[in-house]
Amino acid sequence: MMLKPRNLTYASRILRSNSTLAPDNSPRAADNEQWLERLGTLKKTASKSKQQITHESSSLNRFPIEVVSTPPESPYIDVKAAIANFTSTKYLQGFNKQKHTQGNFVDIRIVKCRSGDGGDGIVSFFRDANRSVGPPNGGDGGDGGSVYVRASTGINSLAKLRTTYIADNGSNGAADQLDGARGKDILITVPVGTVVRWCLDPKDVRQYIVKEQQSNPGASLRDILNQNKISMHCSGRYEYDTKPRDIQLFRNAYEPGKGWLFKGKDEDYHQSKDWFVDLSKQVEDYDHALYDSELSNDKFPLYGLDLGVPTENPICLLKGGKGGLGNMHFLTNMIRNPRFAKAGRSGLECLFLFELKSIADLGLVGLPNAGKSTILNKISNAKPKIGHWEFTTLNPSIGTISPGIDKPSFTVADIPGIIENAAQDKGMGLEFLRHIERSKGWVFVISIANENPLEDFHILLQELGGMEKVGTKNVLVVCNKADIDHENPQSVNKFLQIRQFCDANGWDSVPISALKNENIDLLLDKMAKCAGKLV
Ligand SMILES: Nc1nc2c(ncn2[C@@H]2O[C@H](COP(=O)(O)OP(=O)(O)OP(=O)(O)O)[C@@H](O)[C@H]2O)c(=O)[nH]1
């Protein structure tokens, strides 16, 4: 904490207040001089202040980065990473438009946030019947409001998120040493499971894509976003290794030594006076300390902020700017009438990508029309849409399964069907995978009535990231629609082929008919195991 003279002299002010006419709770010249002397030491300690955001999760997608330079070459860890990591293809493709949504479900939002500017300190002098110009008594500006986020249960969509959140600026100081009011903070409440990431302005990204597509007409959106990189300053644990942890945010505020506000005589007049130049040098240390503490606070986790559990205390995304000092702090033995004060520090403005990654124990994946929604409908309390056309499911739905009074319940997420080349944005793309990313197990639903179910299974495996990615999950393969043509030996053969492939990989498999309720109890047992709820 940076002590200002008023804090130092509180007791002495109370003692003196009855004995003089002057407004005698303003800092004395001697107090101010003592404070100015101390500033040099503040500068060295402030940069060690604690970093604010600590919610970092290992479950977040650690995308590849290229470290370009590290301290001491640069004060930061400079990294390059693909643009795709700082935007959303779903957003750029306009998936948020009404035609792509069912009901009120929104799982991705880009939001502009701004913390408030600090109010300015003011120039004012005490006046009464006996004195036209008394000691300086200009108060400090109030701090700007900050932007906070918290995750809460009971909400399951980002639909209510606004596009812009702007915290209030702090008020300017006033005469009689009155500090300005603090700006009002903003609290953004999101569902548990939301990941917040720093992101680029979609307008800039769109412009960039148009330019790239003009120079390279065949390039797809995904290729452009993956192949082009942005550079950024990061901070991290460079004492031990060069691991960048946070993106460094910068305020558009005045540099240390600047930000003076003058009344009466202008800046040129003051800069020509030695007493002001000396004072300004001392106050520059105060500015440096502020700047250092801003740098250590103004960071955002490079891989995002994972709000996977309800937050007890709101987390500060953007801190408001500090209020400026009033002229009462600049009274010294040399300077009897300080006609200058300091401006408040600016707030911060950033765009954040809010992504809801549902938290379900199991994820149902399959080609369109495989019967995923029918299964979820049969086994849980969820009522997803069922239709005999492809892509009936446009949004994920989550159902809770309660197998019995003595058995633990678990949750299952049904996501839109995945088709060949989904990774290249065919069909509904792979955007919805975020909802099963955190799931312990993946349940592959394959329609045994299709011509080549084993090939369908291979397509799914390929689109979901291959054996390497799928190998990190518990896997259950459900061969649905076993009622169709069940007496035909070819149908049995199709199932046996899949079972053989599953056995070779150590995965469980089960034939069912969701429509006719066949083998559903066995399916529930196997799903509970896959979710890690049964041994
Ligand atoms: N014969 C038969 N038909 C089924 C079975 N399960 C589902 N169906 C039918 O298959 C069609 C597709 O079912 P859905 O549950 O909507 O399939 P989905 O996988 O959710 O489809 P998308 O929403 O496109 O991803 C519907 O007409 C269902 O009635 C089954 O076991 N047997």
XYZ file of N, CA, C and O and ligand atoms in Angstrom, residues 367-374 385-393 414 416-417 480-481 483-484 513-515, ligand 1:
140
model
N -22.641 -39.824 -35.810
C -23.023 -39.159 -37.053
C -24.472 -38.697 -36.887
O -25.193 -39.206 -36.022
N -24.936 -37.769 -37.712
C -26.337 -37.346 -37.596
C -27.266 -38.545 -37.792
O -26.931 -39.466 -38.548
N -28.368 -38.534 -37.113
C -29.403 -39.565 -37.258
C -29.054 -40.917 -36.635
O -29.754 -41.897 -36.880
N -27.973 -40.983 -35.856
C -27.586 -42.272 -35.280
C -28.520 -42.670 -34.142
O -28.583 -43.837 -33.755
N -29.216 -41.673 -33.581
C -30.159 -41.976 -32.495
C -29.692 -41.468 -31.135
O -30.194 -41.917 -30.098
N -28.805 -40.499 -31.120
C -28.276 -39.981 -29.843
C -29.391 -39.362 -28.995
O -29.505 -39.640 -27.805
N -30.190 -38.526 -29.648
C -31.245 -37.843 -28.877
C -32.276 -38.848 -28.381
O -32.799 -38.713 -27.271
N -32.565 -39.855 -29.202
C -33.536 -40.874 -28.778
C -33.011 -41.574 -27.522
O -33.755 -41.808 -26.563
N -34.820 -32.730 -29.065
C -35.661 -32.954 -30.258
C -35.232 -34.217 -30.979
O -34.039 -34.477 -31.115
N -36.205 -34.983 -31.462
C -35.888 -36.187 -32.234
C -36.533 -36.036 -33.607
O -37.670 -35.600 -33.712
N -35.806 -36.381 -34.658
C -36.413 -36.293 -35.990
C -35.708 -37.265 -36.910
O -34.564 -37.633 -36.654
N -36.384 -37.666 -37.983
C -35.723 -38.625 -38.849
C -34.905 -37.924 -39.929
O -34.458 -38.520 -40.868
N -34.719 -36.625 -39.798
C -33.818 -35.911 -40.690
C -32.514 -35.611 -39.944
O -32.487 -35.631 -38.710
N -31.477 -35.300 -40.708
C -30.170 -35.046 -40.091
C -30.164 -33.674 -39.418
O -30.901 -32.784 -39.819
N -29.309 -33.531 -38.439
C -29.129 -32.278 -37.693
C -30.417 -31.788 -37.036
O -30.782 -30.621 -37.148
N -31.142 -32.719 -36.433
C -32.280 -32.298 -35.627
C -31.751 -31.553 -34.416
O -32.327 -30.579 -33.947
N -30.622 -32.057 -33.900
C -30.035 -31.435 -32.721
C -29.114 -30.306 -33.175
O -28.156 -30.544 -33.903
N -25.710 -34.467 -25.038
C -25.956 -34.850 -26.432
C -25.562 -33.650 -27.287
O -26.056 -32.542 -27.075
N -24.699 -31.941 -31.341
C -25.091 -32.137 -32.738
C -24.195 -33.163 -33.437
O -23.021 -33.324 -33.092
N -24.774 -33.842 -34.422
C -24.050 -34.893 -35.135
C -22.785 -34.384 -35.814
O -22.681 -33.222 -36.212
N -26.608 -48.737 -32.132
C -28.053 -48.502 -32.019
C -28.789 -49.021 -33.262
O -28.178 -49.390 -34.258
N -30.100 -49.049 -33.163
C -31.015 -49.503 -34.230
C -30.805 -50.987 -34.532
O -30.923 -51.424 -35.677
N -32.697 -53.182 -33.845
C -33.986 -53.818 -34.174
C -34.193 -53.921 -35.688
O -34.928 -54.764 -36.174
N -33.526 -53.058 -36.443
C -33.747 -53.058 -37.903
C -33.018 -54.250 -38.520
O -31.813 -54.432 -38.316
N -31.492 -51.153 -28.978
C -32.487 -50.466 -29.797
C -33.151 -49.443 -28.878
O -33.925 -49.801 -27.988
N -32.796 -48.186 -29.118
C -33.337 -47.133 -28.258
C -34.840 -47.021 -28.474
O -35.605 -46.802 -27.536
N -35.256 -47.201 -29.737
C -36.666 -47.044 -30.064
C -37.509 -48.107 -29.366
O -38.588 -47.832 -28.843
N -35.589 -48.272 -35.842
C -34.996 -47.478 -34.976
N -34.995 -46.143 -35.172
C -34.379 -45.364 -34.281
C -33.706 -45.891 -33.149
N -33.180 -44.874 -32.452
C -33.502 -43.733 -33.115
N -34.213 -44.018 -34.212
C -34.754 -43.061 -35.190
O -33.675 -42.426 -35.854
C -34.041 -41.085 -36.175
C -32.957 -40.135 -35.656
O -32.942 -40.144 -34.268
P -32.321 -38.975 -33.380
O -32.368 -39.438 -31.973
O -32.933 -37.663 -33.720
O -30.850 -39.017 -33.936
P -29.620 -38.033 -33.574
O -28.406 -38.864 -33.570
O -29.933 -37.297 -32.335
O -29.644 -37.096 -34.852
P -29.049 -35.602 -35.027
O -29.955 -34.703 -34.265
O -29.125 -35.367 -36.501
O -27.657 -35.617 -34.527
C -35.390 -40.828 -35.543
O -36.370 -40.955 -36.537
C -35.535 -41.946 -34.529
O -36.880 -42.324 -34.302
C -33.726 -47.325 -32.965
O -33.187 -47.891 -32.036
N -34.376 -48.040 -33.922
